[in-house]
Amino acid sequence: MNILEARDVRHHYGDSEILKGITLSIETGETVAVIGPSGAGKSTILRLLDLLESPYSGSISVGGELVNKSNRLSLRRKMSFVHQKPLVFSTSVFDNIAQPLRWRGADKQIIGERVTEALHLVNLDGFESRQAKTLSGGETQRVALARALVTDPEVMFLDEPTANLDPNSTTMVETLVADIIHRRNLTVVMATHDLSQGQRLADRIGVIMKGRLLQIGKSADIFMAP
Ligand code: ADP
Ligand code: ADP
């Protein structure tokens, strides 16, 4: 089944057309990497698929349901977004991860259990009472991953998840992401300018340039000469 579908999605900022008709389908459980140079429109297509913004024209469906004004917020609850520079609040790691559950009105005991479980998933057992602002870049990105996972989403978006990390932290985050994808039936859509990262993590790679999806397919099919 297709969890996400975009049909002829176009988007403008002012007079410039940023996305020039993107059509793609993403299957449940699949990992897709969107690659392309800076400014190509990778973040924009992720934000539209995450329903953070509405496309200027075209349509998006989630789980076969066409997105509209009235179902947008409830469909967004199936998704989580990890930003390139995750926003971390000046509170404890526990509070940072608990936040999306509190917004959903989850009860205290469930929140406690879910936060502990999410920290375990990202190899940060025992970090609950650490102040989030004192963490290293790699730890911060892992807290952001835990916060994205704590709501048990169906789709996780990762926007350049390792762009600001050193090589060791990059490997750590990639290993965690691969492990999480493997353990849960999670659909992942990631943006990266790093082709080799896309090849390491994704089932399919979409190449975006100047707002157009030039190709999408298995990396061997895209990058091997015919
Ligand atoms: P990428 O993620 O591939 O680097 P983006 O999707 O972030 O590309 O941006 C695509 C283009 O849209 C860029 O030219 C960028 O400057 C422009 N852009 C992105 N967000 C905005 C915005 N909020 N307002 C105006 N222009 C924007
Ligand atoms: P997200 O965008 O992470 O899915 P929501 O859509 O639930 O989160 O909420 C959008 C924004 O509104 C959040 O970033 C948060 O700052 C704020 N917000 C939502 N619900 C609450 C709440 N109950 N208390 C405080 N802030 C909230």
PDB file of C-alpha atoms and ligand atoms in Angstrom:
ATOM      1  CA  MET A   1       0.000   0.000   0.000  1.00  0.00           C
ATOM      2  CA  ASN A   2       1.125   3.577  -0.618  1.00  0.00           C
ATOM      3  CA  ILE A   3       1.403   5.538   2.592  1.00  0.00           C
ATOM      4  CA  LEU A   4       2.247   8.772   0.746  1.00  0.00           C
ATOM      5  CA  GLU A   5       1.362   9.972  -2.689  1.00  0.00           C
ATOM      6  CA  ALA A   6       2.063  13.323  -4.340  1.00  0.00           C
ATOM      7  CA  ARG A   7       0.457  14.234  -7.653  1.00  0.00           C
ATOM      8  CA  ASP A   8       1.780  17.108  -9.714  1.00  0.00           C
ATOM      9  CA  VAL A   9       2.703  19.069  -6.591  1.00  0.00           C
ATOM     10  CA  ARG A  10       3.809  22.631  -7.286  1.00  0.00           C
ATOM     11  CA  HIS A  11       4.978  25.234  -4.822  1.00  0.00           C
ATOM     12  CA  HIS A  12       5.941  28.890  -5.020  1.00  0.00           C
ATOM     13  CA  TYR A  13       7.760  31.298  -2.775  1.00  0.00           C
ATOM     14  CA  GLY A  14       6.857  34.744  -4.085  1.00  0.00           C
ATOM     15  CA  ASP A  15       7.356  34.669  -7.842  1.00  0.00           C
ATOM     16  CA  SER A  16       9.713  31.724  -7.945  1.00  0.00           C
ATOM     17  CA  GLU A  17       8.385  28.272  -8.558  1.00  0.00           C
ATOM     18  CA  ILE A  18      10.308  26.016  -6.161  1.00  0.00           C
ATOM     19  CA  LEU A  19       8.612  22.705  -7.019  1.00  0.00           C
ATOM     20  CA  LYS A  20       7.625  22.260 -10.647  1.00  0.00           C
ATOM     21  CA  GLY A  21       5.218  19.334 -10.590  1.00  0.00           C
ATOM     22  CA  ILE A  22       6.376  16.510  -8.321  1.00  0.00           C
ATOM     23  CA  THR A  23       4.621  13.133  -8.645  1.00  0.00           C
ATOM     24  CA  LEU A  24       5.730  10.231  -6.466  1.00  0.00           C
ATOM     25  CA  SER A  25       4.414   7.326  -4.401  1.00  0.00           C
ATOM     26  CA  ILE A  26       6.013   5.957  -1.259  1.00  0.00           C
ATOM     27  CA  GLU A  27       5.118   2.497  -0.013  1.00  0.00           C
ATOM     28  CA  THR A  28       4.504   1.625   3.612  1.00  0.00           C
ATOM     29  CA  GLY A  29       7.730   0.488   5.273  1.00  0.00           C
ATOM     30  CA  GLU A  30       9.950   1.881   2.556  1.00  0.00           C
ATOM     31  CA  THR A  31      12.907   4.251   3.031  1.00  0.00           C
ATOM     32  CA  VAL A  32      13.271   6.879   0.338  1.00  0.00           C
ATOM     33  CA  ALA A  33      16.149   9.346   0.149  1.00  0.00           C
ATOM     34  CA  VAL A  34      15.655  12.567  -1.768  1.00  0.00           C
ATOM     35  CA  ILE A  35      19.013  13.747  -3.007  1.00  0.00           C
ATOM     36  CA  GLY A  36      20.058  16.832  -4.897  1.00  0.00           C
ATOM     37  CA  PRO A  37      22.131  19.981  -4.573  1.00  0.00           C
ATOM     38  CA  SER A  38      21.432  22.735  -2.071  1.00  0.00           C
ATOM     39  CA  GLY A  39      18.398  24.773  -3.105  1.00  0.00           C
ATOM     40  CA  ALA A  40      16.916  21.968  -5.251  1.00  0.00           C
ATOM     41  CA  GLY A  41      13.712  21.799  -3.181  1.00  0.00           C
ATOM     42  CA  LYS A  42      14.429  18.804  -0.922  1.00  0.00           C
ATOM     43  CA  SER A  43      13.307  20.455   2.325  1.00  0.00           C
ATOM     44  CA  THR A  44      10.266  21.920   0.616  1.00  0.00           C
ATOM     45  CA  ILE A  45       8.993  18.574  -0.659  1.00  0.00           C
ATOM     46  CA  LEU A  46       9.553  17.057   2.809  1.00  0.00           C
ATOM     47  CA  ARG A  47       7.602  19.861   4.486  1.00  0.00           C
ATOM     48  CA  LEU A  48       4.733  19.426   2.022  1.00  0.00           C
ATOM     49  CA  LEU A  49       4.618  15.637   2.456  1.00  0.00           C
ATOM     50  CA  ASP A  50       4.710  16.139   6.237  1.00  0.00           C
ATOM     51  CA  LEU A  51       1.668  18.444   5.787  1.00  0.00           C
ATOM     52  CA  LEU A  52       3.472  21.312   7.519  1.00  0.00           C
ATOM     53  CA  GLU A  53       2.679  23.452   4.489  1.00  0.00           C
ATOM     54  CA  SER A  54       0.090  23.096   1.748  1.00  0.00           C
ATOM     55  CA  PRO A  55       1.163  22.879  -1.877  1.00  0.00           C
ATOM     56  CA  TYR A  56       0.308  25.756  -4.191  1.00  0.00           C
ATOM     57  CA  SER A  57      -1.313  23.190  -6.494  1.00  0.00           C
ATOM     58  CA  GLY A  58      -1.527  19.437  -6.892  1.00  0.00           C
ATOM     59  CA  SER A  59      -2.562  16.933  -4.281  1.00  0.00           C
ATOM     60  CA  ILE A  60      -1.124  14.803  -1.502  1.00  0.00           C
ATOM     61  CA  SER A  61      -2.669  11.618  -0.105  1.00  0.00           C
ATOM     62  CA  VAL A  62      -1.785   9.848   3.120  1.00  0.00           C
ATOM     63  CA  GLY A  63      -2.741   6.174   3.357  1.00  0.00           C
ATOM     64  CA  GLY A  64      -5.008   6.617   0.346  1.00  0.00           C
ATOM     65  CA  GLU A  65      -6.826   9.574   1.927  1.00  0.00           C
ATOM     66  CA  LEU A  66      -6.678  12.843   0.026  1.00  0.00           C
ATOM     67  CA  VAL A  67      -5.396  15.586   2.351  1.00  0.00           C
ATOM     68  CA  ASN A  68      -7.714  18.552   2.871  1.00  0.00           C
ATOM     69  CA  LYS A  69      -8.241  21.273   5.483  1.00  0.00           C
ATOM     70  CA  SER A  70     -10.362  19.163   7.764  1.00  0.00           C
ATOM     71  CA  ASN A  71      -8.234  16.007   7.949  1.00  0.00           C
ATOM     72  CA  ARG A  72      -4.769  17.624   7.746  1.00  0.00           C
ATOM     73  CA  LEU A  73      -4.107  17.829  11.492  1.00  0.00           C
ATOM     74  CA  SER A  74      -5.257  14.300  12.263  1.00  0.00           C
ATOM     75  CA  LEU A  75      -3.168  12.913   9.378  1.00  0.00           C
ATOM     76  CA  ARG A  76      -0.141  14.876  10.646  1.00  0.00           C
ATOM     77  CA  ARG A  77      -0.290  12.860  13.826  1.00  0.00           C
ATOM     78  CA  LYS A  78       0.903   9.821  11.864  1.00  0.00           C
ATOM     79  CA  MET A  79       4.136  11.654  11.084  1.00  0.00           C
ATOM     80  CA  SER A  80       7.273  12.972  12.752  1.00  0.00           C
ATOM     81  CA  PHE A  81       9.862  15.367  11.434  1.00  0.00           C
ATOM     82  CA  VAL A  82      13.519  15.577  12.457  1.00  0.00           C
ATOM     83  CA  HIS A  83      15.027  18.888  11.442  1.00  0.00           C
ATOM     84  CA  GLN A  84      18.566  19.466  10.306  1.00  0.00           C
ATOM     85  CA  LYS A  85      19.196  21.654  13.345  1.00  0.00           C
ATOM     86  CA  PRO A  86      16.802  20.217  15.895  1.00  0.00           C
ATOM     87  CA  LEU A  87      15.137  22.684  18.190  1.00  0.00           C
ATOM     88  CA  VAL A  88      16.047  21.773  21.731  1.00  0.00           C
ATOM     89  CA  PHE A  89      14.317  23.409  24.662  1.00  0.00           C
ATOM     90  CA  SER A  90      16.226  24.552  27.785  1.00  0.00           C
ATOM     91  CA  THR A  91      14.753  21.784  29.871  1.00  0.00           C
ATOM     92  CA  SER A  92      15.673  18.214  30.677  1.00  0.00           C
ATOM     93  CA  VAL A  93      16.051  15.534  28.050  1.00  0.00           C
ATOM     94  CA  PHE A  94      12.922  13.932  29.534  1.00  0.00           C
ATOM     95  CA  ASP A  95      10.811  17.056  28.971  1.00  0.00           C
ATOM     96  CA  ASN A  96      12.140  17.505  25.443  1.00  0.00           C
ATOM     97  CA  ILE A  97      11.114  13.998  24.467  1.00  0.00           C
ATOM     98  CA  ALA A  98       7.831  14.069  26.413  1.00  0.00           C
ATOM     99  CA  GLN A  99       6.588  17.223  24.709  1.00  0.00           C
ATOM    100  CA  PRO A 100       4.763  15.707  21.721  1.00  0.00           C
ATOM    101  CA  LEU A 101       2.999  13.262  24.054  1.00  0.00           C
ATOM    102  CA  ARG A 102       1.955  16.091  26.397  1.00  0.00           C
ATOM    103  CA  TRP A 103       0.509  18.010  23.428  1.00  0.00           C
ATOM    104  CA  ARG A 104      -1.553  14.929  22.713  1.00  0.00           C
ATOM    105  CA  GLY A 105      -2.752  14.742  26.294  1.00  0.00           C
ATOM    106  CA  ALA A 106      -1.135  11.387  27.101  1.00  0.00           C
ATOM    107  CA  ASP A 107      -1.219  10.326  30.739  1.00  0.00           C
ATOM    108  CA  LYS A 108       1.781  10.656  33.003  1.00  0.00           C
ATOM    109  CA  GLN A 109       2.591   7.005  33.409  1.00  0.00           C
ATOM    110  CA  ILE A 110       2.426   6.319  29.672  1.00  0.00           C
ATOM    111  CA  ILE A 111       4.661   9.351  29.046  1.00  0.00           C
ATOM    112  CA  GLY A 112       7.259   8.012  31.497  1.00  0.00           C
ATOM    113  CA  GLU A 113       7.284   4.577  29.887  1.00  0.00           C
ATOM    114  CA  ARG A 114       7.409   5.892  26.327  1.00  0.00           C
ATOM    115  CA  VAL A 115      10.245   8.364  27.047  1.00  0.00           C
ATOM    116  CA  THR A 116      12.360   5.625  28.651  1.00  0.00           C
ATOM    117  CA  GLU A 117      11.695   3.351  25.695  1.00  0.00           C
ATOM    118  CA  ALA A 118      12.551   6.108  23.182  1.00  0.00           C
ATOM    119  CA  LEU A 119      15.835   6.863  24.985  1.00  0.00           C
ATOM    120  CA  HIS A 120      16.681   3.181  24.843  1.00  0.00           C
ATOM    121  CA  LEU A 121      16.047   3.123  21.080  1.00  0.00           C
ATOM    122  CA  VAL A 122      18.656   5.844  20.556  1.00  0.00           C
ATOM    123  CA  ASN A 123      21.207   4.401  23.014  1.00  0.00           C
ATOM    124  CA  LEU A 124      20.778   7.184  25.544  1.00  0.00           C
ATOM    125  CA  ASP A 125      19.601   5.095  28.499  1.00  0.00           C
ATOM    126  CA  GLY A 126      19.687   7.097  31.725  1.00  0.00           C
ATOM    127  CA  PHE A 127      19.817  10.530  30.056  1.00  0.00           C
ATOM    128  CA  GLU A 128      16.380  11.613  31.389  1.00  0.00           C
ATOM    129  CA  SER A 129      17.556  14.308  33.794  1.00  0.00           C
ATOM    130  CA  ARG A 130      20.401  15.734  31.688  1.00  0.00           C
ATOM    131  CA  GLN A 131      19.865  19.315  30.554  1.00  0.00           C
ATOM    132  CA  ALA A 132      19.300  19.173  26.799  1.00  0.00           C
ATOM    133  CA  LYS A 133      21.446  22.254  26.137  1.00  0.00           C
ATOM    134  CA  THR A 134      24.517  20.498  27.600  1.00  0.00           C
ATOM    135  CA  LEU A 135      24.481  17.661  25.054  1.00  0.00           C
ATOM    136  CA  SER A 136      26.925  17.197  22.191  1.00  0.00           C
ATOM    137  CA  GLY A 137      25.755  17.575  18.584  1.00  0.00           C
ATOM    138  CA  GLY A 138      25.423  13.830  18.116  1.00  0.00           C
ATOM    139  CA  GLU A 139      23.515  13.390  21.392  1.00  0.00           C
ATOM    140  CA  THR A 140      21.232  16.287  20.491  1.00  0.00           C
ATOM    141  CA  GLN A 141      20.405  14.669  17.144  1.00  0.00           C
ATOM    142  CA  ARG A 142      19.651  11.406  18.965  1.00  0.00           C
ATOM    143  CA  VAL A 143      17.320  13.227  21.385  1.00  0.00           C
ATOM    144  CA  ALA A 144      15.569  14.692  18.337  1.00  0.00           C
ATOM    145  CA  LEU A 145      15.229  11.161  16.939  1.00  0.00           C
ATOM    146  CA  ALA A 146      13.815   9.947  20.263  1.00  0.00           C
ATOM    147  CA  ARG A 147      11.319  12.829  20.281  1.00  0.00           C
ATOM    148  CA  ALA A 148      10.274  11.876  16.752  1.00  0.00           C
ATOM    149  CA  LEU A 149       9.838   8.223  17.710  1.00  0.00           C
ATOM    150  CA  VAL A 150       8.052   8.667  21.038  1.00  0.00           C
ATOM    151  CA  THR A 151       4.662   9.125  19.356  1.00  0.00           C
ATOM    152  CA  ASP A 152       5.142   5.860  17.425  1.00  0.00           C
ATOM    153  CA  PRO A 153       4.702   7.507  14.018  1.00  0.00           C
ATOM    154  CA  GLU A 154       3.988   5.721  10.741  1.00  0.00           C
ATOM    155  CA  VAL A 155       6.231   8.046   8.759  1.00  0.00           C
ATOM    156  CA  MET A 156       9.425   9.739   9.874  1.00  0.00           C
ATOM    157  CA  PHE A 157      10.974  12.587   7.896  1.00  0.00           C
ATOM    158  CA  LEU A 158      14.672  13.300   8.303  1.00  0.00           C
ATOM    159  CA  ASP A 159      15.965  16.538   6.827  1.00  0.00           C
ATOM    160  CA  GLU A 160      19.756  16.279   6.405  1.00  0.00           C
ATOM    161  CA  PRO A 161      19.997  14.330   9.670  1.00  0.00           C
ATOM    162  CA  THR A 162      23.788  14.375   9.848  1.00  0.00           C
ATOM    163  CA  ALA A 163      24.667  17.636   8.081  1.00  0.00           C
ATOM    164  CA  ASN A 164      26.041  19.239  11.239  1.00  0.00           C
ATOM    165  CA  LEU A 165      27.778  16.199  12.710  1.00  0.00           C
ATOM    166  CA  ASP A 166      31.356  14.948  12.763  1.00  0.00           C
ATOM    167  CA  PRO A 167      32.127  11.599  11.064  1.00  0.00           C
ATOM    168  CA  ASN A 168      31.824   9.534  14.273  1.00  0.00           C
ATOM    169  CA  SER A 169      28.449  10.998  15.208  1.00  0.00           C
ATOM    170  CA  THR A 170      27.321  10.610  11.598  1.00  0.00           C
ATOM    171  CA  THR A 171      28.087   6.894  11.671  1.00  0.00           C
ATOM    172  CA  MET A 172      26.323   6.560  15.036  1.00  0.00           C
ATOM    173  CA  VAL A 173      23.179   8.318  13.818  1.00  0.00           C
ATOM    174  CA  GLU A 174      23.141   6.345  10.543  1.00  0.00           C
ATOM    175  CA  THR A 175      23.500   3.061  12.423  1.00  0.00           C
ATOM    176  CA  LEU A 176      20.639   4.022  14.737  1.00  0.00           C
ATOM    177  CA  VAL A 177      18.400   5.064  11.872  1.00  0.00           C
ATOM    178  CA  ALA A 178      19.106   1.809  10.004  1.00  0.00           C
ATOM    179  CA  ASP A 179      18.405  -0.173  13.170  1.00  0.00           C
ATOM    180  CA  ILE A 180      15.158   1.677  13.908  1.00  0.00           C
ATOM    181  CA  ILE A 181      13.945   1.262  10.317  1.00  0.00           C
ATOM    182  CA  HIS A 182      14.695  -2.437  10.593  1.00  0.00           C
ATOM    183  CA  ARG A 183      12.966  -2.936  13.949  1.00  0.00           C
ATOM    184  CA  ARG A 184       9.766  -0.990  13.274  1.00  0.00           C
ATOM    185  CA  ASN A 185       7.660  -1.016  10.164  1.00  0.00           C
ATOM    186  CA  LEU A 186       8.467   2.641   9.739  1.00  0.00           C
ATOM    187  CA  THR A 187       8.305   4.563   6.488  1.00  0.00           C
ATOM    188  CA  VAL A 188      11.193   7.021   6.238  1.00  0.00           C
ATOM    189  CA  VAL A 189      11.613   9.933   3.862  1.00  0.00           C
ATOM    190  CA  MET A 190      14.958  11.652   4.150  1.00  0.00           C
ATOM    191  CA  ALA A 191      16.614  14.572   2.417  1.00  0.00           C
ATOM    192  CA  THR A 192      20.347  14.458   1.980  1.00  0.00           C
ATOM    193  CA  HIS A 193      22.955  16.043  -0.255  1.00  0.00           C
ATOM    194  CA  ASP A 194      25.127  12.993   0.484  1.00  0.00           C
ATOM    195  CA  LEU A 195      24.547  10.380  -2.206  1.00  0.00           C
ATOM    196  CA  SER A 196      26.480   7.707  -0.325  1.00  0.00           C
ATOM    197  CA  GLN A 197      24.291   8.230   2.745  1.00  0.00           C
ATOM    198  CA  GLY A 198      21.223   7.727   0.564  1.00  0.00           C
ATOM    199  CA  GLN A 199      22.738   4.541  -0.825  1.00  0.00           C
ATOM    200  CA  ARG A 200      23.547   3.269   2.674  1.00  0.00           C
ATOM    201  CA  LEU A 201      20.101   3.877   4.144  1.00  0.00           C
ATOM    202  CA  ALA A 202      17.453   3.987   1.443  1.00  0.00           C
ATOM    203  CA  ASP A 203      15.534   1.417  -0.610  1.00  0.00           C
ATOM    204  CA  ARG A 204      14.967   3.998  -3.344  1.00  0.00           C
ATOM    205  CA  ILE A 205      16.571   7.284  -4.240  1.00  0.00           C
ATOM    206  CA  GLY A 206      14.829  10.247  -5.807  1.00  0.00           C
ATOM    207  CA  VAL A 207      16.987  12.806  -7.579  1.00  0.00           C
ATOM    208  CA  ILE A 208      15.657  16.351  -7.400  1.00  0.00           C
ATOM    209  CA  MET A 209      17.136  19.279  -9.324  1.00  0.00           C
ATOM    210  CA  LYS A 210      15.695  22.765  -9.656  1.00  0.00           C
ATOM    211  CA  GLY A 211      12.312  21.648  -8.348  1.00  0.00           C
ATOM    212  CA  ARG A 212      11.903  18.628 -10.614  1.00  0.00           C
ATOM    213  CA  LEU A 213      12.126  14.967  -9.710  1.00  0.00           C
ATOM    214  CA  LEU A 214      14.464  13.752 -12.433  1.00  0.00           C
ATOM    215  CA  GLN A 215      14.499  10.085 -11.470  1.00  0.00           C
ATOM    216  CA  ILE A 216      13.370   7.803  -8.703  1.00  0.00           C
ATOM    217  CA  GLY A 217      14.352   4.174  -8.296  1.00  0.00           C
ATOM    218  CA  LYS A 218      16.771   1.734  -6.743  1.00  0.00           C
ATOM    219  CA  SER A 219      20.205   3.297  -6.568  1.00  0.00           C
ATOM    220  CA  ALA A 220      21.735   0.603  -8.805  1.00  0.00           C
ATOM    221  CA  ASP A 221      19.191   1.428 -11.526  1.00  0.00           C
ATOM    222  CA  ILE A 222      19.836   5.139 -11.257  1.00  0.00           C
ATOM    223  CA  PHE A 223      23.600   5.152 -11.092  1.00  0.00           C
ATOM    224  CA  MET A 224      24.643   2.213 -13.263  1.00  0.00           C
ATOM    225  CA  ALA A 225      25.210   2.910 -16.937  1.00  0.00           C
ATOM    226  CA  PRO A 226      22.533   1.226 -19.092  1.00  0.00           C
TER     227      PRO A 226
HETATM  228  P1  ADP B   1      17.057  22.153  -0.406  1.00  0.00           P
HETATM  229  O1  ADP B   1      16.446  21.506   0.793  1.00  0.00           O
HETATM  230  O2  ADP B   1      17.166  21.223  -1.576  1.00  0.00           O
HETATM  231  O3  ADP B   1      18.355  22.834  -0.130  1.00  0.00           O
HETATM  232  P2  ADP B   1      14.847  24.011  -0.152  1.00  0.00           P
HETATM  233  O4  ADP B   1      13.612  23.214  -0.354  1.00  0.00           O
HETATM  234  O5  ADP B   1      15.243  24.360   1.223  1.00  0.00           O
HETATM  235  O6  ADP B   1      16.050  23.281  -0.929  1.00  0.00           O
HETATM  236  O7  ADP B   1      14.740  25.357  -0.964  1.00  0.00           O
HETATM  237  C1  ADP B   1      14.414  25.402  -2.347  1.00  0.00           C
HETATM  238  C2  ADP B   1      14.401  26.858  -2.775  1.00  0.00           C
HETATM  239  O8  ADP B   1      13.333  27.525  -2.116  1.00  0.00           O
HETATM  240  C3  ADP B   1      15.666  27.622  -2.436  1.00  0.00           C
HETATM  241  O9  ADP B   1      15.958  28.465  -3.522  1.00  0.00           O
HETATM  242  C4  ADP B   1      15.283  28.408  -1.215  1.00  0.00           C
HETATM  243  O10 ADP B   1      16.011  29.593  -1.149  1.00  0.00           O
HETATM  244  C5  ADP B   1      13.812  28.666  -1.439  1.00  0.00           C
HETATM  245  N1  ADP B   1      13.040  28.762  -0.178  1.00  0.00           N
HETATM  246  C6  ADP B   1      12.916  27.787   0.742  1.00  0.00           C
HETATM  247  N2  ADP B   1      12.123  28.195   1.757  1.00  0.00           N
HETATM  248  C7  ADP B   1      11.736  29.449   1.466  1.00  0.00           C
HETATM  249  C8  ADP B   1      10.906  30.424   2.099  1.00  0.00           C
HETATM  250  N3  ADP B   1      10.285  30.166   3.266  1.00  0.00           N
HETATM  251  N4  ADP B   1      10.737  31.607   1.491  1.00  0.00           N
HETATM  252  C9  ADP B   1      11.322  31.870   0.314  1.00  0.00           C
HETATM  253  N5  ADP B   1      12.117  31.018  -0.355  1.00  0.00           N
HETATM  254  C10 ADP B   1      12.317  29.818   0.205  1.00  0.00           C
HETATM  255  P1  ADP B   2       3.819  19.357  15.796  1.00  0.00           P
HETATM  256  O1  ADP B   2       3.891  20.536  14.869  1.00  0.00           O
HETATM  257  O2  ADP B   2       5.139  19.009  16.441  1.00  0.00           O
HETATM  258  O3  ADP B   2       3.094  18.170  15.220  1.00  0.00           O
HETATM  259  P2  ADP B   2       1.375  20.267  16.934  1.00  0.00           P
HETATM  260  O4  ADP B   2       0.875  20.302  15.522  1.00  0.00           O
HETATM  261  O5  ADP B   2       0.649  19.456  17.929  1.00  0.00           O
HETATM  262  O6  ADP B   2       2.907  19.834  17.002  1.00  0.00           O
HETATM  263  O7  ADP B   2       1.473  21.744  17.476  1.00  0.00           O
HETATM  264  C1  ADP B   2       2.040  22.776  16.700  1.00  0.00           C
HETATM  265  C2  ADP B   2       2.708  23.749  17.655  1.00  0.00           C
HETATM  266  O8  ADP B   2       1.761  24.281  18.568  1.00  0.00           O
HETATM  267  C3  ADP B   2       3.762  23.062  18.465  1.00  0.00           C
HETATM  268  O9  ADP B   2       5.044  23.268  17.906  1.00  0.00           O
HETATM  269  C4  ADP B   2       3.640  23.686  19.846  1.00  0.00           C
HETATM  270  O10 ADP B   2       4.573  24.725  19.998  1.00  0.00           O
HETATM  271  C5  ADP B   2       2.264  24.274  19.904  1.00  0.00           C
HETATM  272  N1  ADP B   2       1.327  23.510  20.763  1.00  0.00           N
HETATM  273  C6  ADP B   2       0.402  22.622  20.365  1.00  0.00           C
HETATM  274  N2  ADP B   2      -0.314  22.154  21.375  1.00  0.00           N
HETATM  275  C7  ADP B   2       0.158  22.741  22.494  1.00  0.00           C
HETATM  276  C8  ADP B   2      -0.168  22.659  23.888  1.00  0.00           C
HETATM  277  N3  ADP B   2      -1.141  21.891  24.358  1.00  0.00           N
HETATM  278  N4  ADP B   2       0.576  23.406  24.713  1.00  0.00           N
HETATM  279  C9  ADP B   2       1.558  24.189  24.277  1.00  0.00           C
HETATM  280  N5  ADP B   2       1.888  24.325  22.983  1.00  0.00           N
HETATM  281  C10 ADP B   2       1.228  23.598  22.098  1.00  0.00           C
END
